[in-house]
mmCIF file of N, CA and C in Angstrom:
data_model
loop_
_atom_site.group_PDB
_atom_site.id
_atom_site.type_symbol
_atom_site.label_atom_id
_atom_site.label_comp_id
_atom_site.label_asym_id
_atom_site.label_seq_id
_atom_site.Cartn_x
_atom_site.Cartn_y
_atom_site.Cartn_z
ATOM 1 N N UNK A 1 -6.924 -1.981 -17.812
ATOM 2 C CA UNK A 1 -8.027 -1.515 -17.013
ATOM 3 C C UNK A 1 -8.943 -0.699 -17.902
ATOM 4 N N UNK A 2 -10.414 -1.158 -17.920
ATOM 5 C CA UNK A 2 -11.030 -0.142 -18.592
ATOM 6 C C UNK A 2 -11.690 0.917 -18.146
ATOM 7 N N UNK A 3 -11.766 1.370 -16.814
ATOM 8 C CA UNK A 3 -11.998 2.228 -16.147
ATOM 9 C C UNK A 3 -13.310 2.064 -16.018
ATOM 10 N N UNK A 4 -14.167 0.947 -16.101
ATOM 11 C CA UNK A 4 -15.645 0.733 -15.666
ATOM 12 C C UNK A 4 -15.496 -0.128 -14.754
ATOM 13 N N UNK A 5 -14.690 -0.690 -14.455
ATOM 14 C CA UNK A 5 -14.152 -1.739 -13.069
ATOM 15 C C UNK A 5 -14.688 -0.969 -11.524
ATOM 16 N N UNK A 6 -15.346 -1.440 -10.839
ATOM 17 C CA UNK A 6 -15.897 -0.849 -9.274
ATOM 18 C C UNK A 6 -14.707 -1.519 -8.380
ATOM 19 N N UNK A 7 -14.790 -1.193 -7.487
ATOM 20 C CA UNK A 7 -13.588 -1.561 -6.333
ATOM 21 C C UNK A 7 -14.200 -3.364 -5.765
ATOM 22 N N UNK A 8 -12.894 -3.804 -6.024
ATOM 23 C CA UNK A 8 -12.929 -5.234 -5.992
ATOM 24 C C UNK A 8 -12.491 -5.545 -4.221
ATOM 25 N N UNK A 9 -12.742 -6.631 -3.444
ATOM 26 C CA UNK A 9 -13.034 -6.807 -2.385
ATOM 27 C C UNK A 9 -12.823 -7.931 -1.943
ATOM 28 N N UNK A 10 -11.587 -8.415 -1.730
ATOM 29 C CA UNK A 10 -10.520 -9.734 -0.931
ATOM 30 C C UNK A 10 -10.303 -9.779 0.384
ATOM 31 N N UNK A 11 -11.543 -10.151 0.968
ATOM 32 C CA UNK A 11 -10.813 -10.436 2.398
ATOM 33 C C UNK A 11 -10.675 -8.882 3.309
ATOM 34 N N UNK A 12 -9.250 -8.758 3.863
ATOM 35 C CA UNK A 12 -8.859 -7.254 4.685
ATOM 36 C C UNK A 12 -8.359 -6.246 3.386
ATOM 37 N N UNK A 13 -8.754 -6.442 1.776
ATOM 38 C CA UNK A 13 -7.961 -5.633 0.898
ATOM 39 C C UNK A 13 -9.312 -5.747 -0.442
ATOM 40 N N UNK A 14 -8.938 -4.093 -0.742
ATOM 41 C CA UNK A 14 -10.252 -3.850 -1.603
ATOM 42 C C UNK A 14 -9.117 -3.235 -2.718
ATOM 43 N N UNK A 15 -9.472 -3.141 -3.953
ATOM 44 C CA UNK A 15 -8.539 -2.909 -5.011
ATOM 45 C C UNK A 15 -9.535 -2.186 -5.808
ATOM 46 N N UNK A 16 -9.250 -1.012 -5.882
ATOM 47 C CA UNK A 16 -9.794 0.739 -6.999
ATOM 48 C C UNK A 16 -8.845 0.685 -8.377
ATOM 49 N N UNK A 17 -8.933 -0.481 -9.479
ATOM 50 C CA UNK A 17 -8.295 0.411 -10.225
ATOM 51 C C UNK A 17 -8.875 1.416 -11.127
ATOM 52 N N UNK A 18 -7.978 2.447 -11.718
ATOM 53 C CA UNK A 18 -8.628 3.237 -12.586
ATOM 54 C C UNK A 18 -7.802 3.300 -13.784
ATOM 55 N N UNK A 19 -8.821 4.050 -14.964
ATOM 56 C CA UNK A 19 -8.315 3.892 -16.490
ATOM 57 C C UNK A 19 -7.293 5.030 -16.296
ATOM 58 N N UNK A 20 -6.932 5.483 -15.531
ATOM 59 C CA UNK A 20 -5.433 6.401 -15.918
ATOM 60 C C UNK A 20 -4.346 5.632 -15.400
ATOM 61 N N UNK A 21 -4.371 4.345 -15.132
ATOM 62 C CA UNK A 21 -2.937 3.546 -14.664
ATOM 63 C C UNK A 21 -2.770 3.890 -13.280
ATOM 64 N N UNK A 22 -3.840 3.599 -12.507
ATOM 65 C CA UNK A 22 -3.420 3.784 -11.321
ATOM 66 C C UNK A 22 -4.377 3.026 -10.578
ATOM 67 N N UNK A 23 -3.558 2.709 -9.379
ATOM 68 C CA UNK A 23 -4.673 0.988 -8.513
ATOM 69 C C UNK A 23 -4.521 1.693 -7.181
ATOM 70 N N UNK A 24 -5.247 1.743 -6.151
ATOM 71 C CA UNK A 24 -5.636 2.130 -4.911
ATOM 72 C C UNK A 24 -5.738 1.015 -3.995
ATOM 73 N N UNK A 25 -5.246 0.521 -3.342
ATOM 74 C CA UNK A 25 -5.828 -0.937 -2.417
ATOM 75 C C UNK A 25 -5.880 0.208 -0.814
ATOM 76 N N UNK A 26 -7.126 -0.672 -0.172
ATOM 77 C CA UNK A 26 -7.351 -0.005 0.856
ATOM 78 C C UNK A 26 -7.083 -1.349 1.762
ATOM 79 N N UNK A 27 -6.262 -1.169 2.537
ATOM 80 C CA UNK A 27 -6.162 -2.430 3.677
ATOM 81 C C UNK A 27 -6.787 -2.159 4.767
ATOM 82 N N UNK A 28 -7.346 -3.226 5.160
ATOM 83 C CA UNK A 28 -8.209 -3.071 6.728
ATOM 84 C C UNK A 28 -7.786 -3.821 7.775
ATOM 85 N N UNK A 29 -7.914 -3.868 9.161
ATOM 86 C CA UNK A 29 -7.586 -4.678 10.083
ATOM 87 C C UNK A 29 -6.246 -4.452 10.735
ATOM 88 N N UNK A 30 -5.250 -5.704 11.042
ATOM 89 C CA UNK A 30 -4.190 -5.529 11.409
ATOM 90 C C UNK A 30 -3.338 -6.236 10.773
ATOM 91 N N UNK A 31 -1.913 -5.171 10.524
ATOM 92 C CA UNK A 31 -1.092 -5.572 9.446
ATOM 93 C C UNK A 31 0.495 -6.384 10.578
ATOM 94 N N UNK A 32 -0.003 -7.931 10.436
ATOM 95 C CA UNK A 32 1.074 -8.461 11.369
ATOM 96 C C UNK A 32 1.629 -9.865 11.028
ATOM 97 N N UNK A 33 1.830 -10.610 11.586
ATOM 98 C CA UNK A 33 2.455 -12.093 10.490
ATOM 99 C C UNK A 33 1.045 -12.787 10.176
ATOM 100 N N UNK A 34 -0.034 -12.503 10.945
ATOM 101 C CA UNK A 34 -1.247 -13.435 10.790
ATOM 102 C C UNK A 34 -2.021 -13.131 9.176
ATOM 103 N N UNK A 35 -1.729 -11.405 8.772
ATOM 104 C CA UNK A 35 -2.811 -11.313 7.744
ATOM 105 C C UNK A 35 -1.616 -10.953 6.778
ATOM 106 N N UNK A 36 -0.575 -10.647 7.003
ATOM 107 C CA UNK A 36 0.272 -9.982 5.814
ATOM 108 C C UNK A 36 0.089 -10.635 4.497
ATOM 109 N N UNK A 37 0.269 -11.979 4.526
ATOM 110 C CA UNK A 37 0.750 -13.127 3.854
ATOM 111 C C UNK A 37 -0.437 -13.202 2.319
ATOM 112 N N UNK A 38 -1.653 -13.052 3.326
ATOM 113 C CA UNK A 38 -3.072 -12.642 2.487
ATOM 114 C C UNK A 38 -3.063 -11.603 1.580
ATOM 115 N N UNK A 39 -2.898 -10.373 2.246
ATOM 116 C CA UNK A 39 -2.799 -9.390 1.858
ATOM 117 C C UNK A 39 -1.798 -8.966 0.733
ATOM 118 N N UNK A 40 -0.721 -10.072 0.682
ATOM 119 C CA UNK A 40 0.570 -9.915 -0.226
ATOM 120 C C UNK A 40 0.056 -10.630 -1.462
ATOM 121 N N UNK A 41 -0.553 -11.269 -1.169
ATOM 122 C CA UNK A 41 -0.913 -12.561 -2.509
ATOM 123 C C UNK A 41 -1.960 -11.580 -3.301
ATOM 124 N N UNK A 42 -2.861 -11.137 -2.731
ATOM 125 C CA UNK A 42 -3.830 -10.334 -3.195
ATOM 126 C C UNK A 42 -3.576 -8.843 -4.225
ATOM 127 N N UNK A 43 -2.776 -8.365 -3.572
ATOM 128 C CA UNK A 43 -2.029 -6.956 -4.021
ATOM 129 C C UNK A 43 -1.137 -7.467 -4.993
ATOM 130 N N UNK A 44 0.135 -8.500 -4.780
ATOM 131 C CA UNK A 44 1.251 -8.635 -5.716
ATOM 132 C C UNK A 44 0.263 -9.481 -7.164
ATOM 133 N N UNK A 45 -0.904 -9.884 -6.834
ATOM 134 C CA UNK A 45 -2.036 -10.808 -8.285
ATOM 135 C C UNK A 45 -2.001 -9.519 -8.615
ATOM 136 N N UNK A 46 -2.786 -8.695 -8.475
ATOM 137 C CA UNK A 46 -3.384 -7.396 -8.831
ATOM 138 C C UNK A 46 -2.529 -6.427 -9.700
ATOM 139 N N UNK A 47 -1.171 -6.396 -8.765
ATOM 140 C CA UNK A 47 -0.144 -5.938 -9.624
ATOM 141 C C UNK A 47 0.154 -6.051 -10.941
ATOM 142 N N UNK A 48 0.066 -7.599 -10.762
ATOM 143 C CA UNK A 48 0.842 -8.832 -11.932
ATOM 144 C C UNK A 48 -0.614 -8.826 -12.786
ATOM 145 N N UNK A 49 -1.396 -8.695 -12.756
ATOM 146 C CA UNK A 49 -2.476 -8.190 -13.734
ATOM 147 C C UNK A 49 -3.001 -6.913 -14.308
ATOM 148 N N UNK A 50 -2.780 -5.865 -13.169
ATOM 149 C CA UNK A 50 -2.748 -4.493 -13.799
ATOM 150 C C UNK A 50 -1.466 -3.607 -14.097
ATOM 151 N N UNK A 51 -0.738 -4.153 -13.829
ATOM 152 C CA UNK A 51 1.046 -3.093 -13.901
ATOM 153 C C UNK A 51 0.662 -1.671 -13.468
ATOM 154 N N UNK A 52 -0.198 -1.422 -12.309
ATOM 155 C CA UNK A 52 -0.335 0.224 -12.600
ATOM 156 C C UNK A 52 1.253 1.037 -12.648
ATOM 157 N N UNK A 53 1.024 2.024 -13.193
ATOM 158 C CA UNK A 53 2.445 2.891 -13.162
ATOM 159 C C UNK A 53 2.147 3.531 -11.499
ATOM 160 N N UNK A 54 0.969 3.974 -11.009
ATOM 161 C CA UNK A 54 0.785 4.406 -9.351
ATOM 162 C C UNK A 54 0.059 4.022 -9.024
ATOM 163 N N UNK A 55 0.863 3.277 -7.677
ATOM 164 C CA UNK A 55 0.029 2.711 -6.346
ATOM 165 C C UNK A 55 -0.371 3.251 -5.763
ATOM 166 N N UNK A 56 -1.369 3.357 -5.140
ATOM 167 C CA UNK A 56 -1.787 4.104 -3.857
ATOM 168 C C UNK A 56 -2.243 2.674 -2.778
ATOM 169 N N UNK A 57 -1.253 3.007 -1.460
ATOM 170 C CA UNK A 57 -1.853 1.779 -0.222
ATOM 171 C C UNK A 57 -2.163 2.860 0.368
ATOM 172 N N UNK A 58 -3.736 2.721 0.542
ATOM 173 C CA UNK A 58 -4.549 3.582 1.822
ATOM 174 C C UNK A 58 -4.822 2.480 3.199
ATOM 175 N N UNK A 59 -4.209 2.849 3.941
ATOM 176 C CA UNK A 59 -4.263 2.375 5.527
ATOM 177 C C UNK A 59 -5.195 3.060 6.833
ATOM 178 N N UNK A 60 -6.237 3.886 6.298
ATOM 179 C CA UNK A 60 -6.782 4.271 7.325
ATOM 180 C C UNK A 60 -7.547 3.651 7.928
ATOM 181 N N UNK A 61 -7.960 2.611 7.114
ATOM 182 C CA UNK A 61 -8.725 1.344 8.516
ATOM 183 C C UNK A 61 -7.874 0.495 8.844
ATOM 184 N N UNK A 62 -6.330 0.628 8.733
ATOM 185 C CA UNK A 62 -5.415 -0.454 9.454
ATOM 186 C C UNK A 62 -5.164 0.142 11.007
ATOM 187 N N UNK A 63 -5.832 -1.044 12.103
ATOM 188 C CA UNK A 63 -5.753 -0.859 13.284
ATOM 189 C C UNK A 63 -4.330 -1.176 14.179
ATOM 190 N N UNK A 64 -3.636 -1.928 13.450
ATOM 191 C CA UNK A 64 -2.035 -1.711 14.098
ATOM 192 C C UNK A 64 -1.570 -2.598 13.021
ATOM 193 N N UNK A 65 0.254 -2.081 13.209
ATOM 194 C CA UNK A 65 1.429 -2.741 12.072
ATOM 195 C C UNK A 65 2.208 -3.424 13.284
ATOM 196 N N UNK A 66 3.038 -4.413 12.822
ATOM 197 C CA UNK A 66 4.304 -4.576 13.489
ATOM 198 C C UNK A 66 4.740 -4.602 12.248
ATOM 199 N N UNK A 67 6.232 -5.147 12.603
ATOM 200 C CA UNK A 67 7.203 -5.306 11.410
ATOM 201 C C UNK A 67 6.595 -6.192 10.083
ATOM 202 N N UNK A 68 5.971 -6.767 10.575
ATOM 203 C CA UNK A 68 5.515 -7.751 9.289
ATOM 204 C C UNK A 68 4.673 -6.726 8.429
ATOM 205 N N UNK A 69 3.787 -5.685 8.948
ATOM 206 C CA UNK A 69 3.501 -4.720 8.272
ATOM 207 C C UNK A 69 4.467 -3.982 7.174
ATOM 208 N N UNK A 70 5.495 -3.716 8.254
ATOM 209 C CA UNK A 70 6.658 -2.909 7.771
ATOM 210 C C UNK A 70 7.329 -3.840 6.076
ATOM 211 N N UNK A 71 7.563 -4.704 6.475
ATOM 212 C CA UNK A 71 8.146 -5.625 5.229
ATOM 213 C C UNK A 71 6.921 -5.675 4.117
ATOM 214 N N UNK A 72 5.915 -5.723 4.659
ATOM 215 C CA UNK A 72 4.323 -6.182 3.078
ATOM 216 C C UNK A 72 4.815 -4.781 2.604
ATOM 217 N N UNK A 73 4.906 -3.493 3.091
ATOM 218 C CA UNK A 73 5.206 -2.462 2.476
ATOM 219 C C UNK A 73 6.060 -2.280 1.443
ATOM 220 N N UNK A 74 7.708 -2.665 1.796
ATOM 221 C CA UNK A 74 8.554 -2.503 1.407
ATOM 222 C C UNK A 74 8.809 -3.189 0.610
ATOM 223 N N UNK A 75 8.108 -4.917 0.577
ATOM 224 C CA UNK A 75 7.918 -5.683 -0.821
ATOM 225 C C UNK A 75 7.271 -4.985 -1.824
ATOM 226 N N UNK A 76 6.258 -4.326 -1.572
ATOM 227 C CA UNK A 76 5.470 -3.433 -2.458
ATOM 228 C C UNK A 76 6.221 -2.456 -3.351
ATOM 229 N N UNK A 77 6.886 -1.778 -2.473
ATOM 230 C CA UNK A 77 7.545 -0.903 -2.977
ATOM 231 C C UNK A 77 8.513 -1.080 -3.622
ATOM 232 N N UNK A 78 9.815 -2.598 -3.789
ATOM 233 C CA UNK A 78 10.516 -3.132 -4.846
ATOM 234 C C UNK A 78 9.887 -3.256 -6.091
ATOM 235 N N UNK A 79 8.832 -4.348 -5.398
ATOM 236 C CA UNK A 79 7.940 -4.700 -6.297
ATOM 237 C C UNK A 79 7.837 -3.993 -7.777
ATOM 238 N N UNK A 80 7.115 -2.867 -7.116
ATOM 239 C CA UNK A 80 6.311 -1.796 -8.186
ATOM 240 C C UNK A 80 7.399 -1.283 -8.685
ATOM 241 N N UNK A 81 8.394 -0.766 -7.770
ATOM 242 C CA UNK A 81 9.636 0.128 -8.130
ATOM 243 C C UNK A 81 10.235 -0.308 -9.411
ATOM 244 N N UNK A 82 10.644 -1.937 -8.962
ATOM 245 C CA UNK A 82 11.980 -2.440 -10.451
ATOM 246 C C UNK A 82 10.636 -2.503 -12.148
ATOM 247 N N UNK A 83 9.378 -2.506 -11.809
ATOM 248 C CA UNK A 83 8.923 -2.491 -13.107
ATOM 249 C C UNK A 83 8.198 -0.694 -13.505
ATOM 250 N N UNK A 84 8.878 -0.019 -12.671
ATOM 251 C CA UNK A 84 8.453 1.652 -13.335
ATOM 252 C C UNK A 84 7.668 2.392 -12.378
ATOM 253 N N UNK A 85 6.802 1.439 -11.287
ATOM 254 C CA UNK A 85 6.002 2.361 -10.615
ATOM 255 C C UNK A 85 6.129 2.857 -9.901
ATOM 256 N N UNK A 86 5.254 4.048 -9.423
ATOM 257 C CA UNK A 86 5.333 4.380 -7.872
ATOM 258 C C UNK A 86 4.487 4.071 -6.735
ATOM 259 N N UNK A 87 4.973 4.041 -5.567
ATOM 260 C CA UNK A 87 4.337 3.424 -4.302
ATOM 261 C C UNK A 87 4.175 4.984 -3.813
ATOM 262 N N UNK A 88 2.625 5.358 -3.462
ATOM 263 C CA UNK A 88 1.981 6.148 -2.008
ATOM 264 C C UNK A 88 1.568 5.354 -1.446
ATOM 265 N N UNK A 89 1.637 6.115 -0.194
ATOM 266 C CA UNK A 89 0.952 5.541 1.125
ATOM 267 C C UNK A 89 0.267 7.251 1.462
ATOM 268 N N UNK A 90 -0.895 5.956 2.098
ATOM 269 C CA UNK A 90 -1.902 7.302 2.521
ATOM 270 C C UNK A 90 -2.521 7.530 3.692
ATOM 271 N N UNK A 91 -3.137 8.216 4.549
ATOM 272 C CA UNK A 91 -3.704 8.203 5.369
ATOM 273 C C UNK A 91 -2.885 7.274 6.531
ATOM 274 N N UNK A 92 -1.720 7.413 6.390
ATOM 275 C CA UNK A 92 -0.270 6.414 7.413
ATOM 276 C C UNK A 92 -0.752 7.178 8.481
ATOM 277 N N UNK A 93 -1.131 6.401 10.241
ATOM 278 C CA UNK A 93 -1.342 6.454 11.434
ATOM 279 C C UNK A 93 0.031 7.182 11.635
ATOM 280 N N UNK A 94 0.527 7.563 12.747
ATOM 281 C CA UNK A 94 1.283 8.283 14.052
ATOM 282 C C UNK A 94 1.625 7.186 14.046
ATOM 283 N N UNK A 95 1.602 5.829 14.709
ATOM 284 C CA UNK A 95 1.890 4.949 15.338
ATOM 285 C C UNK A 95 2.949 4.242 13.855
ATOM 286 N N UNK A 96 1.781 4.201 12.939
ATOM 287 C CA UNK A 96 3.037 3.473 11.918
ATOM 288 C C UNK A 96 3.936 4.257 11.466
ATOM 289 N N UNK A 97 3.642 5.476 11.300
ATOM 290 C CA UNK A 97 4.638 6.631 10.566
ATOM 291 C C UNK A 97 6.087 6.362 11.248
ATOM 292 N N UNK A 98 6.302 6.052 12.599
ATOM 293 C CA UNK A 98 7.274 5.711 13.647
ATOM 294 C C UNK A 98 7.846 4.774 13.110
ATOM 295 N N UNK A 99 7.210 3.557 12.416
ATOM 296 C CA UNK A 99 8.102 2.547 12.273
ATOM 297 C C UNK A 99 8.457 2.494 11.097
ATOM 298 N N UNK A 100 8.243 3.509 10.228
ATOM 299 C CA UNK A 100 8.493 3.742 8.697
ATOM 300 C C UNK A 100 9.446 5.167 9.119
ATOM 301 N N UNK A 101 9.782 5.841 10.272
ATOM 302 C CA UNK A 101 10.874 6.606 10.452
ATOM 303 C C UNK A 101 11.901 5.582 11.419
ATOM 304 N N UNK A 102 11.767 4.581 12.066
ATOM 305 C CA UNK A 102 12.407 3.583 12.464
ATOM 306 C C UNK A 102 13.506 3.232 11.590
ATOM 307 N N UNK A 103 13.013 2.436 10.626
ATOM 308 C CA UNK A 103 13.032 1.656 9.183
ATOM 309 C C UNK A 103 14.113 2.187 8.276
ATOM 310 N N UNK A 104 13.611 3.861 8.244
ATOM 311 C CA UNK A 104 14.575 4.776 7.449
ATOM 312 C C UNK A 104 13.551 4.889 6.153
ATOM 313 N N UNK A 105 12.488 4.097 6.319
ATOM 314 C CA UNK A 105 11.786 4.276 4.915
ATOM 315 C C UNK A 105 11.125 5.876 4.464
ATOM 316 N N UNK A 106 10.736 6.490 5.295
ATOM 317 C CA UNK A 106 10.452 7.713 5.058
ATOM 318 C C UNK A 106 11.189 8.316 4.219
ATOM 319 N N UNK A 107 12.440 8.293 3.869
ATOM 320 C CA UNK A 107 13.690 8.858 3.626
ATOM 321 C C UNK A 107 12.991 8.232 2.164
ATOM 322 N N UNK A 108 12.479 7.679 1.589
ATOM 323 C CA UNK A 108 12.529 7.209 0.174
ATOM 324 C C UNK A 108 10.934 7.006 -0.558
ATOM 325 N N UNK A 109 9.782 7.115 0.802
ATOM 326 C CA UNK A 109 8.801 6.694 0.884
ATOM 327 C C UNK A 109 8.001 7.746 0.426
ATOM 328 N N UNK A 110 6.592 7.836 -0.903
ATOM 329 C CA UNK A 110 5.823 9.143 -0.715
ATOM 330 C C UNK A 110 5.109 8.794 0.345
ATOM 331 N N UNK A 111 5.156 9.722 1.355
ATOM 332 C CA UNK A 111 4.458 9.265 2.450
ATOM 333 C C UNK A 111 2.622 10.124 2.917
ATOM 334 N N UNK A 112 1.820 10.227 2.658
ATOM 335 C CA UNK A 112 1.007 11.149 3.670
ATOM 336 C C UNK A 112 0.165 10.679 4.693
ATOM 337 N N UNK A 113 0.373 11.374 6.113
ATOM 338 C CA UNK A 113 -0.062 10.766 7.102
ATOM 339 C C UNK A 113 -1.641 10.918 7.487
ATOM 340 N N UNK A 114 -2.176 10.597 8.450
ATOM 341 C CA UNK A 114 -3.607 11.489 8.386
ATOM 342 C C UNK A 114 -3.891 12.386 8.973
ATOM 343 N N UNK A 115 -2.828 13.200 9.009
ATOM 344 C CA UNK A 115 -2.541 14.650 9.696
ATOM 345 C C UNK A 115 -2.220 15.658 8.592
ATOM 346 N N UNK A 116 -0.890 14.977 7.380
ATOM 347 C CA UNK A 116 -0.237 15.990 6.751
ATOM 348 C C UNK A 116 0.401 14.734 6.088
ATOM 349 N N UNK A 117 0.617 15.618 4.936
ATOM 350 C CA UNK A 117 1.270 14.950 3.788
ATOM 351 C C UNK A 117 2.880 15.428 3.349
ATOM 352 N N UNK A 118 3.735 14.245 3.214
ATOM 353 C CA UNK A 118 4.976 14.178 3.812
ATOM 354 C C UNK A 118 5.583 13.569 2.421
ATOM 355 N N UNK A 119 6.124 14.155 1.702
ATOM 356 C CA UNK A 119 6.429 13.959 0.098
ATOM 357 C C UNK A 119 8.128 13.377 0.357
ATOM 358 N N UNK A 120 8.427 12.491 -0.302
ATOM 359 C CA UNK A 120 9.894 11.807 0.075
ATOM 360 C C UNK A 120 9.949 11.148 -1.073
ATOM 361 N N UNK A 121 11.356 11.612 -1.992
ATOM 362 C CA UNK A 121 11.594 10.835 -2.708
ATOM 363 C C UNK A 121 12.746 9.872 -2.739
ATOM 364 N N UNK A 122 13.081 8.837 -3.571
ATOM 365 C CA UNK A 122 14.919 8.703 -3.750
ATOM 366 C C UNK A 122 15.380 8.860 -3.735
#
């Protein structure tokens, strides 16, 4: 990344990377079996071309998750995990925060909601 890159723009997913090793994707819409699939191809390219060492998934324009939400996450978070990185989540709704304390993912997840920021490690 040379850090002159502007935020790139796929569909429901926009990708910030920056020259300190770190990629931002902002997802929009609703995260459910209809858009996940998109959204996975898009983020896991991005990955596989930038290796950031930190992710940041900002969700504050995601208008609802179900589980299929829940899983694009948690692929993410192997994902990045087995090659060094770390996964935030940002601006996580009330509504999803529930299914990421459902899940048990909180317990492992950096989490911050758009209330308060909720630090969780391994």
């Amino acid at each position: 990344m040379d850090g002159k890159e502007m935020a790139l723009h796929y569909g429901k997913v926009s990708i910030e990377p920056d020259e300190d090793g770190s990629c931002r994707f902002l997802l929009r819409g609703e995260l459910d079996h209809h858009s996940v699939k998109e959204m996975r191809e898009v983020i896991d390219g991005k990955l596989i071309d930038y290796r950031p060492l930190q992710v940041i998934l900002d969700l504050r324009e995601v208008s609802f998750s179900d589980s299929a939400g829940l899983g694009l996450i948690l692929g993410r978070y192997t994902r990045i995990r087995d090659y060094g990185g770390t996964l935030t989540l940002v601006n996580v709704s009330e509504d999803f925060m529930k299914i990421l304390r459902l899940a048990g993912a909180d317990r492992f997840l950096t989490i911050e909601t758009q209330s308060r920021k909720t630090k969780t490690m391994a």
